[in-house]
Short mmCIF file of C-alpha atoms and ligand atoms in Angstrom, two decimals:
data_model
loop_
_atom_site.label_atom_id
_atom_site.label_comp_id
_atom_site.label_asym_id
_atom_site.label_seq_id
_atom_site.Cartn_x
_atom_site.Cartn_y
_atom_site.Cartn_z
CA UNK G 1 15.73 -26.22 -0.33
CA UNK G 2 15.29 -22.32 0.03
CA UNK G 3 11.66 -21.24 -0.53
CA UNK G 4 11.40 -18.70 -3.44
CA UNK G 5 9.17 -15.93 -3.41
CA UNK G 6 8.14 -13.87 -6.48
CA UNK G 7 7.27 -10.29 -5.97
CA UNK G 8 5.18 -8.22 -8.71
CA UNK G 9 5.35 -4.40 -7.46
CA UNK G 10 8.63 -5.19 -5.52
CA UNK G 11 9.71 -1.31 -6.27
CA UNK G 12 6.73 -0.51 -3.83
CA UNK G 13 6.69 0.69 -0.39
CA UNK G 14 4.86 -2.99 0.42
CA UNK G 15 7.50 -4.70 -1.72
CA UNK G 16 10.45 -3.12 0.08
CA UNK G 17 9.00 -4.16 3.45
CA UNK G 18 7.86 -7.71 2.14
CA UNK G 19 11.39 -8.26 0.24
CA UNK G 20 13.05 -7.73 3.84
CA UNK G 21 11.50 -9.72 5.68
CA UNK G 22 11.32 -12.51 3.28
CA UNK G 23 14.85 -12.42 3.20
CA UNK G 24 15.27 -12.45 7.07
CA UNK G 25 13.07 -15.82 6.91
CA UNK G 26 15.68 -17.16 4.66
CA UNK G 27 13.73 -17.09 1.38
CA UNK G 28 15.22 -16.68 -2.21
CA UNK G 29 13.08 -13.21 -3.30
CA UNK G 30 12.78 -12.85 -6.76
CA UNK G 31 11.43 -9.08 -7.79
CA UNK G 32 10.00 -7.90 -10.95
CA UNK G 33 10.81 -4.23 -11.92
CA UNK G 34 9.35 -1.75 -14.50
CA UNK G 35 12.30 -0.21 -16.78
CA UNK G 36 12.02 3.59 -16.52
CA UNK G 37 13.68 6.43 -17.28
CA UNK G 38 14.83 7.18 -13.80
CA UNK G 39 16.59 4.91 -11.15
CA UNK G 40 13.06 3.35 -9.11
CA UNK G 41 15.01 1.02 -6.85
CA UNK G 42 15.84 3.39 -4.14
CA UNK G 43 13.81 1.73 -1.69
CA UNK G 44 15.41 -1.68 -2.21
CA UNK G 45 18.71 0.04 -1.48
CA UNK G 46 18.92 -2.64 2.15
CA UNK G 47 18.35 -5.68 0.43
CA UNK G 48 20.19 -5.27 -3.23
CA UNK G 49 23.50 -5.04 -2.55
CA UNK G 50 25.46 -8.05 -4.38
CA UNK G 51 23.94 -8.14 -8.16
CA UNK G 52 26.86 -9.62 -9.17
CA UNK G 53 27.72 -12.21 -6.94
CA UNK G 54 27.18 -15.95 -8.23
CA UNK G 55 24.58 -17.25 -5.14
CA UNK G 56 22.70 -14.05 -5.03
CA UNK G 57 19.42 -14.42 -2.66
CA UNK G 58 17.90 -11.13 -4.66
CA UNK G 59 17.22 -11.02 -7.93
CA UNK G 60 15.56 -8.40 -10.22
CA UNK G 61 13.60 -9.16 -13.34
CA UNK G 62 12.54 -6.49 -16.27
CA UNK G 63 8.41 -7.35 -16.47
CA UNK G 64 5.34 -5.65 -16.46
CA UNK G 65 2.00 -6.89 -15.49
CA UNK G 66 0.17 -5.43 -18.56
CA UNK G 67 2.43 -7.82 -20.44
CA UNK G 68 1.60 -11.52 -21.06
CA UNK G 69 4.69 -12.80 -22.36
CA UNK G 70 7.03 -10.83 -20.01
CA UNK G 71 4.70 -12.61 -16.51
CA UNK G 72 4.88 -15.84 -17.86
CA UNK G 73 7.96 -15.68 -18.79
CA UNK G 74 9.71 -14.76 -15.05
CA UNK G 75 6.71 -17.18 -13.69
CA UNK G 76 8.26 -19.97 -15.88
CA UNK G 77 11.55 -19.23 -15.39
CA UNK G 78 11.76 -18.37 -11.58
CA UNK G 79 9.70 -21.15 -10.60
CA UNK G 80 8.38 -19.71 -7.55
CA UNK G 81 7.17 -21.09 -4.44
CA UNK G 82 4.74 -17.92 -3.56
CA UNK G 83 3.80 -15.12 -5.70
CA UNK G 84 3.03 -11.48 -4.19
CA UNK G 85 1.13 -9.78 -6.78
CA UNK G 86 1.91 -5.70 -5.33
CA UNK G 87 1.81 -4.62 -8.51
CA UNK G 88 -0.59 -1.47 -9.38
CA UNK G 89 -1.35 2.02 -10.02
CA UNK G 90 -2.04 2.62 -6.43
CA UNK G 91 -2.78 6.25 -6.59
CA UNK G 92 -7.05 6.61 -6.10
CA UNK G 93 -7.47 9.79 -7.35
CA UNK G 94 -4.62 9.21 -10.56
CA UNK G 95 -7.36 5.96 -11.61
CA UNK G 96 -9.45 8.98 -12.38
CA UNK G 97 -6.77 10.51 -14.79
CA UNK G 98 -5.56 7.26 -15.96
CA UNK G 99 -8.85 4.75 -15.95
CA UNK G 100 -8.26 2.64 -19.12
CA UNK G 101 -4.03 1.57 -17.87
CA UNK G 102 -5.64 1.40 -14.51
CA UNK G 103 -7.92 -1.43 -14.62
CA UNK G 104 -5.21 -3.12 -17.50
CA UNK G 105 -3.24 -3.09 -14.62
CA UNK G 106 -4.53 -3.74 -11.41
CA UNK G 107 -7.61 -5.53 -12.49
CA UNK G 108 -5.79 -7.95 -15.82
CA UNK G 109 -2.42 -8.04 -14.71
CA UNK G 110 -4.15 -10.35 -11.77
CA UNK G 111 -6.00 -12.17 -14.46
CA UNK G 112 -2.31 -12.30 -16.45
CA UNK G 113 -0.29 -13.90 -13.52
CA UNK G 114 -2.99 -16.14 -12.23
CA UNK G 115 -3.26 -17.18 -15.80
CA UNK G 116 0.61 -18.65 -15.89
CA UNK G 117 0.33 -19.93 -12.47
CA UNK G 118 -2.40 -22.37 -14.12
CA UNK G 119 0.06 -22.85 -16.77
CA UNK G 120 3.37 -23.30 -14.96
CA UNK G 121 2.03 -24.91 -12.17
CA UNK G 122 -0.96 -25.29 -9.54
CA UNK G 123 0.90 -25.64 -6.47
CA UNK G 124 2.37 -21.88 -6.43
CA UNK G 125 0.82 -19.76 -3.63
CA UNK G 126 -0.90 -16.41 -4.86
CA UNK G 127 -1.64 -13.61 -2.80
CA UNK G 128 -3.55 -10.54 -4.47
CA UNK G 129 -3.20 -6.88 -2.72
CA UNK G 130 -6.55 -6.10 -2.63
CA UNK G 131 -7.91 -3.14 -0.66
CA UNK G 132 -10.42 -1.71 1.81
CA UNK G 133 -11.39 0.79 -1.22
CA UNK G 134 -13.12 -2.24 -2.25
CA UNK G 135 -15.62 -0.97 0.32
CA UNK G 136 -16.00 2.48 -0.83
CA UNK G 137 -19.34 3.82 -0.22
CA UNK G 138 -19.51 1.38 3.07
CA UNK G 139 -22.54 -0.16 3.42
CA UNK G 140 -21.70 -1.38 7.17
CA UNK G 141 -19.12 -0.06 9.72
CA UNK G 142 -16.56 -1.63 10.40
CA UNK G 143 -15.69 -3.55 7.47
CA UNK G 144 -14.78 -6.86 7.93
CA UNK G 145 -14.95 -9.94 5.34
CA UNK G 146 -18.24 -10.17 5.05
CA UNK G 147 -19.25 -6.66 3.90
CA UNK G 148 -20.51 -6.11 0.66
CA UNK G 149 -18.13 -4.30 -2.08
CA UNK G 150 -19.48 -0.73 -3.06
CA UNK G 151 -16.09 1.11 -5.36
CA UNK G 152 -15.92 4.51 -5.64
CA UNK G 153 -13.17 5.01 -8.06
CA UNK G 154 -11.71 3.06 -11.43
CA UNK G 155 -8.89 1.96 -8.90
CA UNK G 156 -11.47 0.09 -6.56
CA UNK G 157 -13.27 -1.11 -9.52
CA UNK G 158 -10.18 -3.02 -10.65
CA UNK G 159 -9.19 -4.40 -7.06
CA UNK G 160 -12.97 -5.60 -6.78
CA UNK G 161 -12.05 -7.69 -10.05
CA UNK G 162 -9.18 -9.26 -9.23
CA UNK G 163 -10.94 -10.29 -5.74
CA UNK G 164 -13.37 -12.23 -7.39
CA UNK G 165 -11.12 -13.58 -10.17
CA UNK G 166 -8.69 -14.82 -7.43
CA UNK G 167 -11.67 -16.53 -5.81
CA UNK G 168 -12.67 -17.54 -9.20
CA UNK G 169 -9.47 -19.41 -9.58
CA UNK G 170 -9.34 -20.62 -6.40
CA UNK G 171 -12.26 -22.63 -6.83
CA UNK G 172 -12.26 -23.44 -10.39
CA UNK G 173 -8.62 -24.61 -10.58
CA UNK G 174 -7.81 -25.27 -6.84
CA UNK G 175 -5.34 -22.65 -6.53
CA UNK G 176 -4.03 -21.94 -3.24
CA UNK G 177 -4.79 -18.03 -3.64
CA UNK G 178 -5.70 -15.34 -1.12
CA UNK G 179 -7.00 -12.34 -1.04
CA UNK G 180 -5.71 -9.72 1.73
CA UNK G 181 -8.07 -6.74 1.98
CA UNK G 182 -5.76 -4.22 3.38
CA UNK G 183 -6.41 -1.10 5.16
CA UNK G 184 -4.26 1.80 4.50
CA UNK G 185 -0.90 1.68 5.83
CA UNK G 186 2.36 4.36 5.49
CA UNK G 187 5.71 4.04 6.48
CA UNK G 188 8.94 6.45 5.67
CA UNK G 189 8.39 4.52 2.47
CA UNK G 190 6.17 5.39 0.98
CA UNK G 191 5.32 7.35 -2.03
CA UNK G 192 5.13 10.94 -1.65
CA UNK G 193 1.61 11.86 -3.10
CA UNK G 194 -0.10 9.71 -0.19
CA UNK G 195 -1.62 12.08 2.27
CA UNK G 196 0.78 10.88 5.44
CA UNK G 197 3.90 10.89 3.22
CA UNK G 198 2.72 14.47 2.21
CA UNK G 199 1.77 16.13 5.79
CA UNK G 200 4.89 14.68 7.42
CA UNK G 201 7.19 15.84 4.69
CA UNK G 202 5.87 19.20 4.22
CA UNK G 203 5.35 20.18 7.84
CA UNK G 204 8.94 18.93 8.38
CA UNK G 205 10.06 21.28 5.35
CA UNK G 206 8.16 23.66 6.69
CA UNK G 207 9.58 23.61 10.71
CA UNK G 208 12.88 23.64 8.63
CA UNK G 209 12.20 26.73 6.59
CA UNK G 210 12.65 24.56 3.24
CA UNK G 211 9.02 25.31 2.54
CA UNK G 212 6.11 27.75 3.03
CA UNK G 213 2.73 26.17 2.73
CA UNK G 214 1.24 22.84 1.98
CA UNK G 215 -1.74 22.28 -0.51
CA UNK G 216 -4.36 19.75 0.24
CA UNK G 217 -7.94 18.59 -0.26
CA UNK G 218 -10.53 16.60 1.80
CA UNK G 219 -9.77 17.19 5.67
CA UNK G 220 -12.88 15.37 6.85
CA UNK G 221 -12.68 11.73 5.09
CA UNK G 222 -11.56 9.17 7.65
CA UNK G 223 -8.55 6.47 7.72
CA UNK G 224 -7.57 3.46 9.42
CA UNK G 225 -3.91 3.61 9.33
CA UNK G 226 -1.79 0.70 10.03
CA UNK G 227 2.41 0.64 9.60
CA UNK G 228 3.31 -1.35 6.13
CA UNK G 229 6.52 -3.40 8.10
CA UNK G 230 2.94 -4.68 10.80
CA UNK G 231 1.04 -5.39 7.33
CA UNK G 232 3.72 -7.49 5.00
CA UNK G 233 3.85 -10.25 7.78
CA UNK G 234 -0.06 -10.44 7.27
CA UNK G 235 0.38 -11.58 3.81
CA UNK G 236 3.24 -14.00 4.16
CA UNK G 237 0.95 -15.17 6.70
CA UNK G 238 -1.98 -15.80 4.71
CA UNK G 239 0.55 -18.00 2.64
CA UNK G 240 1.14 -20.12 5.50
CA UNK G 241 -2.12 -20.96 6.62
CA UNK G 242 -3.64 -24.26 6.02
CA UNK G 243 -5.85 -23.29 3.71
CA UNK G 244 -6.31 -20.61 1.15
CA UNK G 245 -8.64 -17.44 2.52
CA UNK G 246 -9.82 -13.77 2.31
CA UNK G 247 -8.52 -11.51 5.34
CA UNK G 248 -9.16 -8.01 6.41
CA UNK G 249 -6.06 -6.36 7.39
CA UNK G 250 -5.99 -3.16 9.63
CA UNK G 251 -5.40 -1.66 13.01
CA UNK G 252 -9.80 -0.99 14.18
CA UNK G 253 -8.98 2.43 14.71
CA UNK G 254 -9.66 5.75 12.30
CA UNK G 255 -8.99 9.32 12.39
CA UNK G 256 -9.83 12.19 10.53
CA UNK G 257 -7.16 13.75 8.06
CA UNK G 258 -7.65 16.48 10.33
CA UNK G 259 -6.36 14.76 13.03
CA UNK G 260 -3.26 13.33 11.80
CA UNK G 261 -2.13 16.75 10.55
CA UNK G 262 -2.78 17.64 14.29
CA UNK G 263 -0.91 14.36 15.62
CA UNK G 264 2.11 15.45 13.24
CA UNK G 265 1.84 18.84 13.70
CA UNK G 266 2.14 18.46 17.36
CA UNK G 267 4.76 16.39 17.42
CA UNK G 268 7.17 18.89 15.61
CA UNK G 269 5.79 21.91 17.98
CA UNK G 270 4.15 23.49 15.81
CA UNK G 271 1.02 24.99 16.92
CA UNK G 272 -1.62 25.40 14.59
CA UNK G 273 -5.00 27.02 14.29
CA UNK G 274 -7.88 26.64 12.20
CA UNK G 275 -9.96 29.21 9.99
CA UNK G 276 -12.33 29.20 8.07
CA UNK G 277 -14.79 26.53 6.57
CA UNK G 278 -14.52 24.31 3.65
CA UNK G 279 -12.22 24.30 0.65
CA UNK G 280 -11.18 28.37 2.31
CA UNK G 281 -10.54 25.75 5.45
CA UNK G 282 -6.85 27.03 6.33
CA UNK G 283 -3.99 26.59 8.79
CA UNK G 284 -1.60 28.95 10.50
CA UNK G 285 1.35 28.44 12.47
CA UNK G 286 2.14 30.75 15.88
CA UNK G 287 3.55 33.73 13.71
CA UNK G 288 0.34 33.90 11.92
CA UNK G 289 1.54 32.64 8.88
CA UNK G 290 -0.63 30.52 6.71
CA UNK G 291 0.87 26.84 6.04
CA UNK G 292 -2.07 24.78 4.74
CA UNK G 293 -4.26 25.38 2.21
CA UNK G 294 -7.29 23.88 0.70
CA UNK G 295 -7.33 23.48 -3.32
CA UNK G 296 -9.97 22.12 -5.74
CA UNK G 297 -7.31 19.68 -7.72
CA UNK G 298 -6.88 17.22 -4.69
CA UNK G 299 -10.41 16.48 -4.26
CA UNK G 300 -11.84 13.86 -6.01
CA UNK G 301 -14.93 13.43 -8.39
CA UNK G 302 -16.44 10.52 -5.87
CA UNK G 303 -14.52 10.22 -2.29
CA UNK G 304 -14.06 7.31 0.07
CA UNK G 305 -15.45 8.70 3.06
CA UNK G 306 -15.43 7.03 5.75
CA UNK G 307 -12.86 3.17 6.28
CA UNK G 308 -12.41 1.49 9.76
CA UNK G 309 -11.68 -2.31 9.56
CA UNK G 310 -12.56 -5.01 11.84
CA UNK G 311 -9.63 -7.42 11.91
CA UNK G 312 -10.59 -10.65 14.23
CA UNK G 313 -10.73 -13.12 11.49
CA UNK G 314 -6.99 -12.68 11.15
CA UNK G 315 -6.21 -12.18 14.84
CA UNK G 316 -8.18 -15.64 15.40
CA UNK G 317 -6.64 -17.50 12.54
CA UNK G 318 -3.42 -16.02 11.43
CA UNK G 319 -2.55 -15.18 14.86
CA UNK G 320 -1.68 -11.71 13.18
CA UNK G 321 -2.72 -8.15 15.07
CA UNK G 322 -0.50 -4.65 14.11
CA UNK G 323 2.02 -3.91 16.50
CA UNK G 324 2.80 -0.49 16.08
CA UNK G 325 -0.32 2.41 16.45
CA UNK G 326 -0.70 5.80 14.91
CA UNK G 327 2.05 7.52 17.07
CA UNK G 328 4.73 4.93 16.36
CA UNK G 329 3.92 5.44 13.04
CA UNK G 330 4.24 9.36 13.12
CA UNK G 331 7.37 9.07 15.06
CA UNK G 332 8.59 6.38 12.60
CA UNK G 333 8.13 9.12 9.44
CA UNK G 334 8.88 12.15 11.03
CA UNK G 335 12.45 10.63 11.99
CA UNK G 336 12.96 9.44 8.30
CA UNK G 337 12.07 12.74 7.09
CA UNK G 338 14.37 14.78 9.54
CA UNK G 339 17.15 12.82 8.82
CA UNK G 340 16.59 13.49 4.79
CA UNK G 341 16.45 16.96 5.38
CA UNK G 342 20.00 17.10 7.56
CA UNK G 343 21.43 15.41 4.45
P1 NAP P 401 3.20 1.42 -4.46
O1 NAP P 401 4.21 1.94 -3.52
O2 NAP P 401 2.48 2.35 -5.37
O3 NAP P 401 3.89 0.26 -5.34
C1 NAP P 401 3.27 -0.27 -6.47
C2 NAP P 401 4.25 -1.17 -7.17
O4 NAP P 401 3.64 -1.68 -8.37
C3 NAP P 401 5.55 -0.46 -7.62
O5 NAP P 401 6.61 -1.36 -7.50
C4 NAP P 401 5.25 -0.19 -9.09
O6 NAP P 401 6.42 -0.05 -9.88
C5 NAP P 401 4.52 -1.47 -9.45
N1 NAP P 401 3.77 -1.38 -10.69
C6 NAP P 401 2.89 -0.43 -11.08
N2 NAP P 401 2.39 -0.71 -12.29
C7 NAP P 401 3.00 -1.86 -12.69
C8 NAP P 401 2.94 -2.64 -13.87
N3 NAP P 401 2.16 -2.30 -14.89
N4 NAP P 401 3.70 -3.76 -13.95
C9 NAP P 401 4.51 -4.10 -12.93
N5 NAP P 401 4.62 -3.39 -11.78
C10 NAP P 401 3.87 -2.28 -11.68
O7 NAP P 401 2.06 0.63 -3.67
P2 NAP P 401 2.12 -0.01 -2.19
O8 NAP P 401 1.62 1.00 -1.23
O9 NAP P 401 3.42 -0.67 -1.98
O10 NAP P 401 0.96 -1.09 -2.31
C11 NAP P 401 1.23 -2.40 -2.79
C12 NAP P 401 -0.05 -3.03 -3.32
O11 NAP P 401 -1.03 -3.06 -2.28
C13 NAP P 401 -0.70 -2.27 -4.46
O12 NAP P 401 -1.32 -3.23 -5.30
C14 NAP P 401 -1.76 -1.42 -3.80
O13 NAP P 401 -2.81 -1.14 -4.70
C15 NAP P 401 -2.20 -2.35 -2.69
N6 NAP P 401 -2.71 -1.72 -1.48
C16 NAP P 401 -1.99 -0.75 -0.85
C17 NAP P 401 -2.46 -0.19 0.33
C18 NAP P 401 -1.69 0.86 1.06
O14 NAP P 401 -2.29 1.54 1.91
N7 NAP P 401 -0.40 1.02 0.81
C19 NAP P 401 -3.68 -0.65 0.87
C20 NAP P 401 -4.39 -1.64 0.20
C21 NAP P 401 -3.89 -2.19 -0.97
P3 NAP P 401 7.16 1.39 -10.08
O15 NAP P 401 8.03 1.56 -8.86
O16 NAP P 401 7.90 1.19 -11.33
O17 NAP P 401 6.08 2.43 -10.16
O1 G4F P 402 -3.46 8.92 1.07
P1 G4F P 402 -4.54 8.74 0.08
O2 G4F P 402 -4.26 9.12 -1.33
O3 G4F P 402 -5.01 7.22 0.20
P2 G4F P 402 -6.33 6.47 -0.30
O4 G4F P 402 -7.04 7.22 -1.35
O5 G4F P 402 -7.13 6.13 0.93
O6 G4F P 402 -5.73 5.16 -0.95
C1 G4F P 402 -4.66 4.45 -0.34
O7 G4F P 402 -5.20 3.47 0.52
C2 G4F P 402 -5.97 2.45 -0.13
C3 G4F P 402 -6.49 1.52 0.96
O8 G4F P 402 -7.71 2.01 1.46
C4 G4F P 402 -5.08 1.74 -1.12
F1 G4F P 402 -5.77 0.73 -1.71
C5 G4F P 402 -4.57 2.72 -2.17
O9 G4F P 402 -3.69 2.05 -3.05
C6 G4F P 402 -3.81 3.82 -1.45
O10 G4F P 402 -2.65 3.27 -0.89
O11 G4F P 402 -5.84 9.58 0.54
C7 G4F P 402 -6.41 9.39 1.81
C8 G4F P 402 -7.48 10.45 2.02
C9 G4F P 402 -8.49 10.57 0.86
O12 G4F P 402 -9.78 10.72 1.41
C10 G4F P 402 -8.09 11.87 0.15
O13 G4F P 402 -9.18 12.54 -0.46
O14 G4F P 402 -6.83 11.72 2.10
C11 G4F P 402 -7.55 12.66 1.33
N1 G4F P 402 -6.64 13.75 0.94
C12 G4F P 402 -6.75 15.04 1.33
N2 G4F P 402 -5.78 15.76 0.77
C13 G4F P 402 -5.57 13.65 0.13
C14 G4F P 402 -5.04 14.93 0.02
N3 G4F P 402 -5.03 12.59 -0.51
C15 G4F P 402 -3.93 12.80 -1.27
N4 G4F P 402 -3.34 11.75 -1.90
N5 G4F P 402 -3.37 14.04 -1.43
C16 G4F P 402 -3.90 15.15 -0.79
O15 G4F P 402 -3.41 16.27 -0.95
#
């Protein structure tokens, strides 16, 4: 028998990755989608091809984790081997805006699914998303598993929940549930308000005359960036282990915001220099003209400032370390977005 996976957030840029490579290991993926106004499955254009046909080894599902009924429902109909719970609002500074449907969310929609696995049965896998903004305000550098939680934002209040209610259930009811505690990590796919996805599309734009200036906020807050195709395999991982556990996922390296702009910036021959100090903190390109600005609506009432992981609990026991670094990634975005804009 085919093992089944059930993916909350599939629409994601994780749930793309994680839907492919299930697939390539032979599984059944299952995928629960939001309905919206607009097509939102135009990252899953590789793997849903055949809707139709009678043995399909995709299959979509209308749900929402701030619904009860609809997660049980797919739980107890799917019948799952694993569950991925991706689902969130994953945008920091938008948990700001949007607080209250935040935690509902990404803090009880954990509560909701772990909730029917107890009901439909114990022996499905869980694995929760949770995040180095768990950290926050880091009380130790690097992070690894140990180090205590300090959230600076309603988002990393709500993934500091649903760590401790996945433990919770772990213990209580035996569940075999894990808890990843991912670094950042980009791709080509993902969503265009992330800082990468926005420096490597709008410097492209800009080398291609499609655009005149980027806006921005913090330059100085520092990221450990990993490649979201390395950081899927870490949580199917997880799944396989012997037991269920907590693992920090990341590359060990950071860089300023800065810096990747630099990295990218480089990389498309552009040659930049830097003025000025603060939010007046601008960039110009070799004709003198300015293409990156500062401005007061992308900062954020409390910031992350500073995340660098330590990741040798899940090089020792998962066997897992990233395989592509910072440049791979670059090279790996700036080639998606070229492409786009030849379209
Ligand atoms: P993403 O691209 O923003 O995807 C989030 C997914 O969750 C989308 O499929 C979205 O659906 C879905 N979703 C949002 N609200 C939902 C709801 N109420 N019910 C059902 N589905 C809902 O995020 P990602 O980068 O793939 O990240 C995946 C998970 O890992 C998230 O939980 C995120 O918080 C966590 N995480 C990400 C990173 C990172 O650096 N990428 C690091 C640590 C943890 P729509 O397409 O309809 O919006
Ligand atoms: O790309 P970001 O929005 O990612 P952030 O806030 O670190 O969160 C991401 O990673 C988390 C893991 O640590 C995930 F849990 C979360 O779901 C998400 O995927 O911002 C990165 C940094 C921040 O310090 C931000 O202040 O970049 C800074 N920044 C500067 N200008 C900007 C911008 N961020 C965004 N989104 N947009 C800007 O214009």
């Amino acid at each position: 028998m085919k093992k089944k996976a059930l993916i909350f957030g599939v629409t994601g840029q994780d749930g793309a990755y994680l839907s492919k490579f299930l697939l390539n290991k032979n599984y059944v993926v299952h995928g629960v989608i939001r309905r919206s106004s607009s097509i939102n499955t135009f990252r899953l254009n590789d793997v849903y091809k055949e809707p139709f046909a009678k043995k399909r080894n995709f299959v979509l599902h209308y749900g929402d984790v701030t619904d009860s009924l609809s997660v049980l429902n797919i739980i107890e109909k799917v019948r799952p081997t694993e569950i991925y719970n991706l689902a969130a609002q994953s945008h920091v500074a938008v948990s700001f805006d949007i607080p209250e449907y935040t935690t509902n969310a990404d803090a009880l929609g954990t509560l909701r699914i772990l909730e029917a696995i107890v009901k439909v049965d114990k022996k499905i896998k869980f694995y929760q998303a949770g995040s180095s903004e768990m950290f926050g305000k880091v009380v130790e550098k690097p992070q690894n598993e140990n180090t205590p939680f300090y959230p600076r934002s309603p988002y990393g209040v709500a993934k500091v929940y649903s760590y401790w209610i996945t433990l919770n259930y772990r213990e209580s009811y035996k569940l075999f549930a894990c808890n990843g505690i991912l670094f950042n990590h980009e791709s080509p796919l993902r969503g265009e308000t992330f800082v990468t996805k926005k420096v490597v599309k709008g410097l492209c734009r800009i080398k291609n005359n499609k655009q005149k200036k980027l806006y921005l906020g913090n330059l100085y807050s520092k990221r450990d960036w990993g490649h979201a195709e390395d950081y899927v395999v870490a949580m199917w991982k997880m799944l396989q282990n012997k037991v269920p556990d907590d693992f920090v996922i990341c590359t060990g390296k950071q860089y300023t915001i800065k810096k990747f702009i630099n990295l990218v910036a480089k990389k498309l021959k552009i040659k930049i220099k830097w003025r000025g100090k603060g939010i007046n903190e601008k960039a110009y390109d070799q004709n003198n003209n300015c293409i990156i600005e500062c401005h007061q609506r992308y900062f954020r009432p409390a910031e992350v400032d500073t995340l660098q992981g330590d990741y040798s609990k899940a090089k020792k026991v998962l066997k897992w370390k990233p395989k592509k670094n910072l440049e791979d990634l670059i090279n790996d975005m700036i080639s998606y977005e070229l492409k786009q804009i030849s379209k």
